[in-house]
Short mmCIF file of C-alpha atoms in Angstrom, two decimals:
data_model
loop_
_atom_site.label_atom_id
_atom_site.label_comp_id
_atom_site.label_asym_id
_atom_site.label_seq_id
_atom_site.Cartn_x
_atom_site.Cartn_y
_atom_site.Cartn_z
CA MET A 1 -0.05 -0.14 -0.02
CA SER A 2 3.01 2.46 0.70
CA ILE A 3 4.64 1.63 -2.26
CA LEU A 4 1.45 2.41 -4.33
CA GLN A 5 0.83 5.60 -2.53
CA THR A 6 4.20 6.90 -3.00
CA ASP A 7 4.78 5.71 -6.70
CA PHE A 8 8.00 3.76 -5.64
CA SER A 9 9.68 2.50 -8.67
CA LEU A 10 12.93 0.57 -8.67
CA TRP A 11 12.92 1.01 -12.48
CA LEU A 12 13.16 4.80 -12.24
CA LEU A 13 15.76 4.37 -9.33
CA TRP A 14 18.07 2.20 -11.51
CA GLU A 15 17.33 4.10 -14.63
CA ARG A 16 18.35 7.59 -12.83
CA GLY A 17 19.72 7.08 -9.60
CA GLY A 18 23.37 7.58 -10.97
CA ARG A 19 22.30 11.27 -11.29
CA PHE A 20 22.44 11.40 -7.67
CA PHE A 21 25.91 10.01 -7.24
CA SER A 22 27.11 12.33 -10.05
CA MET A 23 25.66 15.49 -8.45
CA ALA A 24 27.61 14.25 -5.23
CA GLY A 25 30.70 13.88 -7.37
CA GLU A 26 30.67 17.51 -8.72
CA MET A 27 30.62 18.56 -4.95
CA PHE A 28 34.53 17.41 -4.84
CA PRO A 29 36.97 18.74 -4.99
CA PRO A 30 35.27 21.51 -2.65
CA ASP A 31 35.93 25.12 -3.58
CA THR A 32 38.28 26.08 -0.75
CA GLN A 33 38.14 29.89 -1.75
CA PHE A 34 34.56 29.86 -0.70
CA LEU A 35 35.55 28.78 2.94
CA THR A 36 35.93 32.72 3.89
CA GLN A 37 32.23 33.00 3.05
CA VAL A 38 31.11 29.86 5.02
CA LEU A 39 32.77 30.86 8.22
CA ALA A 40 30.15 33.54 9.31
CA PRO A 41 27.13 31.55 8.69
CA LEU A 42 28.69 28.30 10.18
CA ARG A 43 29.19 30.61 13.42
CA ASP A 44 25.71 31.28 13.58
CA THR A 45 24.94 27.76 13.30
CA LEU A 46 27.07 26.71 16.29
CA PHE A 47 25.86 29.66 18.11
CA ILE A 48 22.03 29.03 17.34
CA SER A 49 22.46 25.10 18.50
CA LEU A 50 24.38 25.93 21.49
CA MET A 51 22.18 28.51 22.57
CA GLY A 52 19.26 26.33 22.03
CA THR A 53 20.66 23.33 23.42
CA GLY A 54 21.73 25.44 26.81
CA LEU A 55 18.41 27.27 27.07
CA GLY A 56 16.41 24.22 26.30
CA ALA A 57 18.58 22.39 29.13
CA PHE A 58 17.21 24.74 31.75
CA ILE A 59 13.56 24.45 30.50
CA GLY A 60 13.80 20.88 30.75
CA PHE A 61 15.43 21.03 34.24
CA ALA A 62 12.15 23.11 35.19
CA GLY A 63 9.65 20.89 33.38
CA THR A 64 10.94 17.92 34.90
CA VAL A 65 10.49 19.28 38.45
CA LEU A 66 6.95 20.64 37.44
CA CYS A 67 5.82 17.51 36.03
CA ASN A 68 7.04 15.30 38.88
CA SER A 69 4.26 14.05 41.03
CA TYR A 70 6.38 14.00 44.11
CA VAL A 71 7.46 17.63 44.10
CA ASN A 72 4.20 19.00 42.24
CA ARG A 73 0.87 17.48 43.79
CA ASN A 74 -1.40 19.61 41.40
CA ASN A 75 -2.73 16.80 38.99
CA ALA A 76 -4.07 19.31 36.76
CA LEU A 77 -1.15 21.51 36.43
CA ARG A 78 0.92 18.31 35.74
CA ALA A 79 -1.47 17.09 33.05
CA GLY A 80 -1.58 20.36 31.30
CA ILE A 81 2.41 20.72 31.15
CA LYS A 82 2.58 17.05 29.99
CA THR A 83 0.12 17.97 27.37
CA ALA A 84 1.94 20.95 25.96
CA VAL A 85 5.26 19.01 26.09
CA HIS A 86 3.61 16.23 23.99
CA LEU A 87 2.22 18.59 21.59
CA VAL A 88 5.34 20.77 21.12
CA ARG A 89 7.57 17.49 20.73
CA CYS A 90 5.46 16.35 17.82
CA ILE A 91 6.32 19.36 15.64
CA PRO A 92 9.32 19.54 13.64
CA VAL A 93 12.21 22.02 14.40
CA LEU A 94 11.82 23.34 10.99
CA ILE A 95 8.28 24.00 11.39
CA LEU A 96 8.72 25.53 14.72
CA ALA A 97 11.34 28.01 13.09
CA LEU A 98 9.17 28.66 10.40
CA LEU A 99 6.25 29.65 12.77
CA CYS A 100 8.84 31.65 14.95
CA THR A 101 9.88 34.00 11.73
CA PHE A 102 6.45 35.28 11.76
CA LEU A 103 6.90 36.30 15.44
CA PHE A 104 10.23 37.69 15.62
CA GLY A 105 11.16 38.27 12.03
CA LEU A 106 14.21 36.83 9.87
CA GLY A 107 17.45 35.86 11.49
CA VAL A 108 19.15 33.78 14.27
CA TRP A 109 16.66 34.34 17.03
CA PRO A 110 13.88 32.53 15.43
CA GLY A 111 16.54 29.43 15.15
CA VAL A 112 17.36 29.80 18.76
CA ALA A 113 13.61 29.89 20.00
CA ALA A 114 12.50 26.86 17.97
CA ILE A 115 15.63 24.90 19.12
CA THR A 116 15.22 26.05 22.74
CA VAL A 117 11.47 25.08 22.65
CA SER A 118 12.08 21.53 21.09
CA THR A 119 15.20 20.74 23.24
CA GLY A 120 13.33 21.87 26.43
CA ALA A 121 10.14 19.92 25.43
CA VAL A 122 12.20 16.54 24.66
CA LEU A 123 14.32 16.80 27.92
CA THR A 124 11.23 17.55 29.93
CA ARG A 125 9.57 14.38 28.82
CA LEU A 126 12.68 12.28 29.07
CA GLY A 127 13.37 13.80 32.53
CA TYR A 128 10.08 13.45 34.14
CA GLU A 129 9.81 9.86 33.02
CA ASP A 130 13.37 8.95 34.51
CA SER A 131 12.26 10.86 37.58
CA GLU A 132 8.99 8.92 38.14
CA ASN A 133 10.86 5.72 37.87
CA ALA A 134 13.46 6.93 40.69
CA ASP A 135 13.66 5.61 44.02
CA LEU A 136 12.06 7.84 46.56
CA ARG A 137 13.04 6.50 49.74
CA THR A 138 16.01 9.02 50.49
CA ALA A 139 13.69 11.68 49.38
CA ARG A 140 11.17 10.77 51.62
CA ALA A 141 13.68 10.69 54.44
CA LEU A 142 15.03 14.14 53.78
CA GLU A 143 11.26 15.41 53.57
CA PHE A 144 10.59 14.02 57.17
CA THR A 145 13.54 15.80 58.67
CA GLY A 146 11.95 19.20 57.48
CA GLY A 147 13.87 19.64 54.17
CA GLY A 148 10.85 20.22 52.02
CA ARG A 149 9.78 18.23 48.97
CA LEU A 150 11.81 20.36 46.29
CA LYS A 151 15.16 20.18 48.36
CA ALA A 152 14.71 16.68 49.09
CA PHE A 153 13.79 16.16 45.14
CA LEU A 154 17.07 17.92 44.15
CA SER A 155 19.26 16.20 46.91
CA SER A 156 18.26 12.62 46.01
CA VAL A 157 16.18 12.03 42.82
CA TRP A 158 17.89 14.76 40.69
CA ARG A 159 21.18 13.04 41.36
CA GLN A 160 19.79 9.77 40.19
CA VAL A 161 18.35 11.51 37.04
CA LEU A 162 21.17 13.61 36.13
CA PRO A 163 23.59 11.19 34.39
CA GLY A 164 20.71 10.17 31.97
CA TYR A 165 19.61 13.82 31.67
CA ILE A 166 23.13 14.93 30.71
CA SER A 167 23.39 12.04 28.24
CA ASN A 168 20.21 12.98 26.60
CA LEU A 169 21.34 16.32 26.52
CA LEU A 170 24.57 15.97 24.67
CA TYR A 171 22.61 13.48 22.21
CA LEU A 172 20.46 16.37 21.40
CA LEU A 173 23.37 18.67 21.08
CA GLU A 174 24.57 16.38 18.18
CA SER A 175 21.31 16.57 16.51
CA ASN A 176 20.59 20.17 17.19
CA VAL A 177 23.89 21.05 15.12
CA ARG A 178 22.34 19.33 12.22
CA ASN A 179 18.92 20.87 12.81
CA ALA A 180 20.40 24.41 12.92
CA ALA A 181 22.14 23.85 9.65
CA VAL A 182 18.88 23.78 7.73
CA LEU A 183 17.02 26.50 9.51
CA GLY A 184 18.29 29.15 7.12
CA PHE A 185 15.94 27.46 4.56
CA VAL A 186 13.00 29.09 6.33
CA GLY A 187 14.88 32.42 6.98
CA ALA A 188 15.89 31.56 10.66
CA GLY A 189 19.74 32.10 10.40
CA GLY A 190 22.57 29.83 9.99
CA ILE A 191 24.25 28.15 7.05
CA GLY A 192 21.19 26.88 5.76
CA LEU A 193 20.23 29.99 3.74
CA LEU A 194 23.76 29.89 1.98
CA LEU A 195 23.47 26.40 1.20
CA ASN A 196 19.82 26.57 -0.30
CA GLU A 197 21.11 29.42 -2.65
CA LYS A 198 24.29 27.64 -3.92
CA LEU A 199 21.96 24.32 -4.50
CA ALA A 200 19.54 26.44 -6.44
CA TRP A 201 22.46 27.68 -8.60
CA ARG A 202 24.01 24.33 -8.70
CA GLU A 203 27.15 25.52 -7.51
CA TYR A 204 27.90 22.15 -6.40
CA PRO A 205 31.69 22.84 -5.54
CA LYS A 206 30.75 25.57 -2.96
CA VAL A 207 28.29 23.12 -1.71
CA GLY A 208 30.85 20.58 -1.24
CA MET A 209 32.95 23.26 0.90
CA MET A 210 29.76 23.90 3.16
CA LEU A 211 29.24 20.21 3.75
CA CYS A 212 32.92 19.50 4.52
CA ALA A 213 32.58 22.28 7.13
CA LEU A 214 29.56 20.59 8.58
CA TYR A 215 31.05 17.39 8.45
CA ILE A 216 34.01 18.70 10.69
CA VAL A 217 31.49 20.33 13.13
CA VAL A 218 29.34 17.49 13.44
CA SER A 219 32.09 14.92 13.85
CA GLY A 220 33.44 17.50 16.73
CA ALA A 221 30.23 17.37 18.14
CA GLU A 222 29.86 13.79 18.23
CA TYR A 223 33.43 13.40 19.63
CA LEU A 224 32.81 15.78 22.20
CA SER A 225 29.78 14.41 23.39
CA GLU A 226 30.97 10.79 23.48
CA PHE A 227 33.98 12.00 25.52
CA LEU A 228 31.69 13.63 28.05
CA ARG A 229 29.53 10.81 28.39
CA LYS A 230 32.65 8.49 28.91
CA ASN A 231 33.71 10.86 31.79
CA LEU A 232 30.54 11.16 33.32
CA ARG A 233 30.29 7.31 33.69
CA ASP A 234 33.75 6.91 34.81
CA GLU A 235 34.58 9.97 37.26
CA LYS A 236 32.01 10.72 39.72
CA ALA A 237 34.40 13.39 41.31
CA GLY A 238 34.97 15.18 37.96
CA MET A 239 31.54 15.84 37.27
CA VAL A 240 31.04 18.73 39.40
CA ARG A 241 34.06 20.54 37.86
CA GLY A 242 32.76 19.57 34.39
CA TYR A 243 29.41 21.34 34.99
CA GLU A 244 31.38 24.19 36.30
CA ILE A 245 33.38 24.29 33.15
CA THR A 246 30.29 23.83 30.85
CA PHE A 247 28.25 26.67 32.86
CA LEU A 248 31.28 29.03 32.37
CA LEU A 249 31.78 28.28 28.67
CA PHE A 250 28.06 28.51 28.26
CA SER A 251 28.13 31.97 29.77
CA VAL A 252 30.75 33.09 27.68
CA ILE A 253 29.01 32.07 24.33
CA CYS A 254 26.00 33.80 25.55
CA GLY A 255 27.89 36.96 26.07
CA LEU A 256 29.58 36.83 22.76
CA PHE A 257 26.42 36.07 21.05
CA PHE A 258 24.36 38.77 22.55
CA LEU A 259 27.48 41.28 21.65
CA LEU A 260 27.19 40.11 17.94
CA GLU A 261 23.61 39.71 17.33
CA LYS A 262 20.89 42.17 17.95
CA THR A 263 18.09 41.08 19.97
CA PRO A 264 14.59 41.14 18.38
CA GLU A 265 12.99 44.80 19.09
CA LYS A 266 9.33 43.26 20.03
CA MET A 267 7.62 40.23 19.41
CA ASN A 268 4.50 40.56 16.48
CA TRP A 269 1.65 39.86 18.70
CA LYS A 270 -0.80 40.04 15.90
CA ALA A 271 0.56 37.29 14.09
CA PHE A 272 0.95 35.31 17.56
CA GLN A 273 -2.95 35.91 18.00
CA SER A 274 -3.61 34.75 14.36
CA ILE A 275 -1.44 31.57 14.82
CA LEU A 276 -3.02 30.99 18.22
CA ALA A 277 -6.70 31.37 16.56
CA GLY A 278 -5.97 28.82 13.85
CA VAL A 279 -4.56 26.52 16.26
CA VAL A 280 -7.45 26.92 18.82
CA SER A 281 -10.20 26.77 15.88
CA PRO A 282 -8.75 24.84 12.84
CA ASP A 283 -10.65 23.98 9.65
CA VAL A 284 -12.75 21.12 10.60
CA THR A 285 -13.83 20.38 6.91
CA MET A 286 -10.20 19.84 6.33
CA LEU A 287 -9.79 17.19 9.22
CA CYS A 288 -12.89 15.34 8.26
CA SER A 289 -12.86 15.41 4.66
CA LEU A 290 -11.70 12.22 2.62
CA GLN A 291 -10.63 14.12 -0.48
CA SER A 292 -7.18 13.92 -1.93
CA GLY A 293 -5.85 17.44 -0.82
CA ASP A 294 -7.24 17.35 2.83
CA VAL A 295 -5.65 16.20 6.15
CA PRO A 296 -6.47 12.57 6.18
CA ALA A 297 -5.23 11.89 2.81
CA LEU A 298 -2.07 13.84 3.26
CA LEU A 299 -1.39 12.00 6.67
CA TYR A 300 -1.56 8.66 5.01
CA GLU A 301 1.04 9.73 2.36
CA THR A 302 2.97 11.33 5.06
CA PHE A 303 2.98 7.61 6.87
CA CYS A 304 3.77 5.91 3.80
CA ILE A 305 6.63 8.13 3.05
CA ALA A 306 8.10 7.76 6.59
CA PHE A 307 7.40 4.02 6.78
CA LEU A 308 9.06 3.09 3.51
CA GLY A 309 11.75 5.28 4.38
CA THR A 310 12.36 3.59 7.95
CA VAL A 311 12.02 0.11 6.04
CA GLY A 312 14.74 1.06 3.62
CA GLY A 313 17.04 2.76 6.04
CA THR A 314 16.75 -0.25 8.37
CA ILE A 315 17.92 -2.76 5.34
CA CYS A 316 20.78 -0.60 4.61
CA ALA A 317 21.77 0.07 8.20
CA LEU A 318 21.84 -3.69 8.67
CA PHE A 319 24.22 -4.07 5.98
CA PHE A 320 26.67 -1.04 6.97
CA SER A 321 26.51 -1.80 10.82
CA VAL A 322 28.26 -5.12 10.20
CA PHE A 323 31.08 -3.77 8.26
CA ALA A 324 31.52 -0.73 10.45
CA SER A 325 31.77 -2.90 13.45
CA PHE A 326 35.29 -2.96 15.32
CA ARG A 327 34.48 -6.23 16.80
CA ILE A 328 34.18 -8.02 13.81
CA PHE A 329 36.51 -6.23 11.41
CA GLY A 330 38.72 -4.26 13.63
CA LYS A 331 40.43 -1.06 12.31
CA ALA A 332 39.16 -1.91 8.70
CA ALA A 333 35.85 -0.70 9.61
CA PHE A 334 37.05 2.65 10.21
CA PRO A 335 36.29 4.08 6.63
CA VAL A 336 32.75 2.87 6.99
CA ARG A 337 32.19 4.54 10.02
CA MET A 338 33.26 7.80 8.59
CA LEU A 339 30.80 7.10 5.60
CA LEU A 340 28.02 6.65 8.28
CA LEU A 341 29.09 9.91 9.77
CA LEU A 342 28.71 11.52 6.40
CA PHE A 343 25.15 10.29 6.10
CA ARG A 344 24.50 11.93 9.70
CA ALA A 345 26.20 15.31 8.99
CA VAL A 346 24.42 16.21 5.47
CA PRO A 347 21.20 17.81 6.43
CA VAL A 348 17.85 15.97 5.44
CA LEU A 349 16.96 19.26 3.15
CA VAL A 350 20.26 18.68 1.08
CA PHE A 351 19.32 15.03 0.46
CA GLY A 352 15.78 16.18 -0.38
CA LEU A 353 16.67 18.69 -3.05
CA LEU A 354 19.16 16.18 -4.60
CA TRP A 355 16.69 13.51 -4.70
CA ILE A 356 14.28 15.76 -6.22
CA ARG A 357 16.38 16.54 -9.17
CA VAL A 358 16.80 12.68 -9.92
CA THR A 359 12.87 11.78 -9.44
CA GLY A 360 11.23 14.92 -9.81
CA PRO A 361 9.08 16.40 -6.84
CA GLY A 362 6.74 14.07 -4.91
CA ALA A 363 6.47 11.40 -2.41
CA PHE A 364 9.06 9.07 -3.97
CA ALA A 365 11.92 11.63 -3.59
CA GLY A 366 10.74 11.97 0.31
CA VAL A 367 11.07 8.18 0.55
CA LEU A 368 14.52 8.13 -1.03
CA THR A 369 15.57 11.21 1.33
CA LEU A 370 14.50 9.62 4.57
CA THR A 371 15.80 6.10 3.54
CA VAL A 372 19.24 7.78 3.03
CA CYS A 373 18.90 9.71 6.32
CA SER A 374 17.89 6.86 8.28
CA VAL A 375 21.18 4.97 7.58
CA GLY A 376 23.39 6.81 9.68
CA PHE A 377 21.14 6.89 12.56
CA LEU A 378 20.18 3.28 12.82
CA ALA A 379 23.66 2.07 12.01
CA LYS A 380 25.20 4.08 14.91
CA ARG A 381 22.23 2.62 17.04
CA PHE A 382 22.97 -0.84 15.85
CA LEU A 383 26.58 -0.43 16.33
CA ILE A 384 26.15 0.28 19.81
CA ALA A 385 23.95 -2.87 20.39
CA VAL A 386 26.63 -4.81 18.43
CA ASP A 387 29.34 -3.52 20.52
CA SER A 388 27.65 -4.18 23.99
CA ILE A 389 26.47 -7.77 23.49
CA ASP A 390 27.80 -10.79 25.24
CA LEU A 391 29.46 -13.26 22.69
CA ARG A 392 29.62 -16.03 25.43
CA PRO A 393 26.47 -17.56 24.55
CA TYR A 394 27.13 -17.70 20.77
CA GLU A 395 30.67 -18.93 21.63
CA ALA A 396 29.14 -21.83 23.72
CA LEU A 397 26.76 -22.81 21.29
CA ARG A 398 29.62 -23.06 18.70
CA ALA A 399 31.72 -25.05 20.99
CA MET A 400 28.90 -27.48 21.25
CA GLY A 401 29.03 -28.01 17.53
CA THR A 402 25.61 -25.94 16.87
CA PRO A 403 25.83 -24.74 13.10
CA LEU A 404 26.44 -21.14 12.56
CA LEU A 405 23.04 -19.87 11.70
CA PRO A 406 21.17 -21.51 14.63
CA ALA A 407 24.07 -20.28 16.86
CA LEU A 408 23.48 -16.73 15.79
CA ARG A 409 19.72 -17.12 16.17
CA TRP A 410 19.95 -18.27 19.68
CA GLY A 411 23.01 -16.85 20.84
CA LEU A 412 23.06 -13.21 19.48
CA VAL A 413 19.45 -12.49 18.03
CA PRO A 414 17.66 -12.27 21.44
CA GLN A 415 20.12 -9.72 22.82
CA LEU A 416 20.12 -7.66 19.74
CA LEU A 417 16.50 -7.83 18.78
CA PRO A 418 15.25 -5.68 21.60
CA HIS A 419 17.86 -2.74 20.83
CA TYR A 420 17.24 -3.10 17.05
CA VAL A 421 13.37 -2.72 17.23
CA SER A 422 13.54 0.25 19.80
CA ALA A 423 15.89 1.94 17.35
CA VAL A 424 13.53 1.36 14.34
CA LEU A 425 10.43 2.12 15.88
CA TYR A 426 12.22 5.40 17.42
CA ARG A 427 13.52 6.37 13.98
CA LEU A 428 9.82 5.90 12.50
CA ASP A 429 8.77 8.42 15.11
CA ILE A 430 11.52 10.98 13.76
CA ASN A 431 10.80 10.38 10.08
CA LEU A 432 7.04 11.15 10.53
CA ARG A 433 8.36 14.74 11.67
CA GLU A 434 11.08 14.72 9.10
CA SER A 435 8.75 13.99 6.26
CA ALA A 436 6.68 17.15 7.36
CA ALA A 437 9.73 19.20 6.89
CA LEU A 438 10.35 17.67 3.62
CA GLY A 439 7.57 19.53 2.37
CA LEU A 440 9.50 22.72 2.37
CA VAL A 441 11.38 21.21 -0.69
CA GLY A 442 8.31 19.61 -2.38
CA ALA A 443 9.11 15.91 -1.46
CA GLY A 444 5.48 15.06 -0.66
CA GLY A 445 3.39 14.33 2.35
CA ILE A 446 1.72 16.98 4.40
CA GLY A 447 4.47 19.37 4.88
CA THR A 448 4.07 21.02 1.41
CA THR A 449 0.57 21.83 1.71
CA LEU A 450 1.21 22.92 5.38
CA VAL A 451 4.23 25.25 4.59
CA LEU A 452 1.85 26.73 1.50
CA ALA A 453 -0.79 27.40 4.17
CA MET A 454 1.63 29.12 6.48
CA ASN A 455 3.21 31.15 3.81
CA HIS A 456 -0.13 32.24 2.65
CA TYR A 457 -1.36 33.19 6.42
CA GLU A 458 -4.19 30.58 6.01
CA TRP A 459 -3.66 29.91 9.77
CA SER A 460 -7.12 27.69 10.28
CA GLN A 461 -6.00 25.35 7.57
CA ALA A 462 -2.34 25.16 8.93
CA GLY A 463 -3.93 24.64 12.54
CA SER A 464 -5.86 21.52 11.19
CA MET A 465 -2.73 19.97 9.45
CA LEU A 466 -0.83 20.71 12.72
CA TRP A 467 -3.38 18.87 14.61
CA GLY A 468 -3.55 16.09 12.28
CA LEU A 469 0.14 15.69 12.31
CA LEU A 470 0.21 15.85 16.31
CA ALA A 471 -2.33 12.94 16.10
CA LEU A 472 -0.56 10.94 13.58
CA VAL A 473 2.96 11.25 15.52
CA ALA A 474 1.20 10.59 18.85
CA VAL A 475 -0.47 7.40 17.79
CA VAL A 476 2.56 6.17 16.48
CA GLY A 477 4.35 7.22 19.56
CA VAL A 478 1.96 5.15 21.68
CA PHE A 479 2.26 2.09 19.57
CA SER A 480 6.06 2.13 19.62
CA GLU A 481 6.48 2.65 23.42
CA THR A 482 4.05 -0.21 23.94
CA TYR A 483 6.41 -2.56 22.02
CA ARG A 484 9.36 -1.17 23.49
CA LYS A 485 7.55 -1.99 27.23
CA THR A 486 6.96 -5.24 25.79
CA PHE A 487 10.48 -6.12 24.69
CA ARG A 488 11.69 -4.44 28.00
CA LEU A 489 9.23 -6.81 30.06
CA ARG A 490 10.51 -9.71 28.04
CA ALA A 491 14.01 -9.15 28.59
CA LEU A 492 13.18 -8.71 32.18
CA GLY A 493 11.28 -12.09 32.70
CA SER A 494 14.15 -13.92 30.84
CA LYS A 495 16.63 -12.70 33.34
CA GLN A 496 14.57 -13.72 36.25
CA GLU A 497 14.03 -17.13 34.90
CA LYS A 498 17.81 -17.51 34.58
#
């Protein structure tokens, strides 16, 4: 059904797919003289990602405290905040940035606001879920001594949540660097505006220079986050010093940013009222109609694009994750890992614009785009699972004379399957939001109509499509979370049996 809906064609891919690689080949060698023009927007991209991540971390902390049932006993307030968090989390960062341009105008501040809100929503959800599962015995003991719930929470529960919170924050920093690189497509600052311009003029050597710069920045962000994760796990004593240095660096970055960039004079309250009115009173006709251009049909196409992109990315990632494993191929796997990093470094809209030149506008280009973008993410998650498995069951089966395939089936697959399923379902959730953002370049789905309605100030239609997208992402999120819990319970049951 998804193949029919998206006009998926292996013949077209076989006939014209080589054009994608020929365009990519024209980007190298990159135009090194163009580097001087890249540095300023690249600096803005880094500022947007760092500022948005840092401010989002503070919002996530406040949201975690307010959503915790031990600290906040007001059920209505907690439910309201959790609902708002879930709604914001479902909106793609690019769509948030486009909305912020109507409120603050063009420039870097809409990008900072979009990443701040998105990061704060994600960290709030992850934080309060972890805090609800924390051990409260120490907190209750401190509360009974007269310390108060908030102080008891910060002294005991927050210390339990903090390592996971920092790990999630570092992961979001990696993804925010990539998100900030495309915000310029909607006028929200960063390198995206220049990237879009050079792609439109087919100046591929200059595009290659910008992608090389992004590759260095993304690889540096991944190395830094992995370094900090290891130090956080290995050195409890160094944790406080690390926080002090991080806070100092963030303060310096904020100071430089405010000196270099002018703050918005005022928010466009008229635009805010129009957007809010469209969200509160959406076009019900579009939500209920089954015609081709209305919300249900657009959501169906969006799901088909995301589903096929996830399936294709999973198949390719399974292949790449084997050859990128140091446990299997040693140092020979290093070039494959660098290739996977390239997949993660290139912004999704760049892949979308290249595939559109191959297949033409439409859903098929969106499927191919999400397939390529899913490879880097899924292969990384698969590699983490492969590197952490216990090989002793497999080796014991082989020592007993079990053939290779049954030994893999019973010795390794039960360990890998929960991690793989969790990664694939999480990627499907991401691809649903990415497919909405791909509408900006005409790659099918609900995003094309949504962006068109926003640009024409038709906020009631935009509100109906936003509500539809929120409902779709929420349903898929509930489905994936149910399956993740099922796999966790199965793993827990097998451990108890052992």
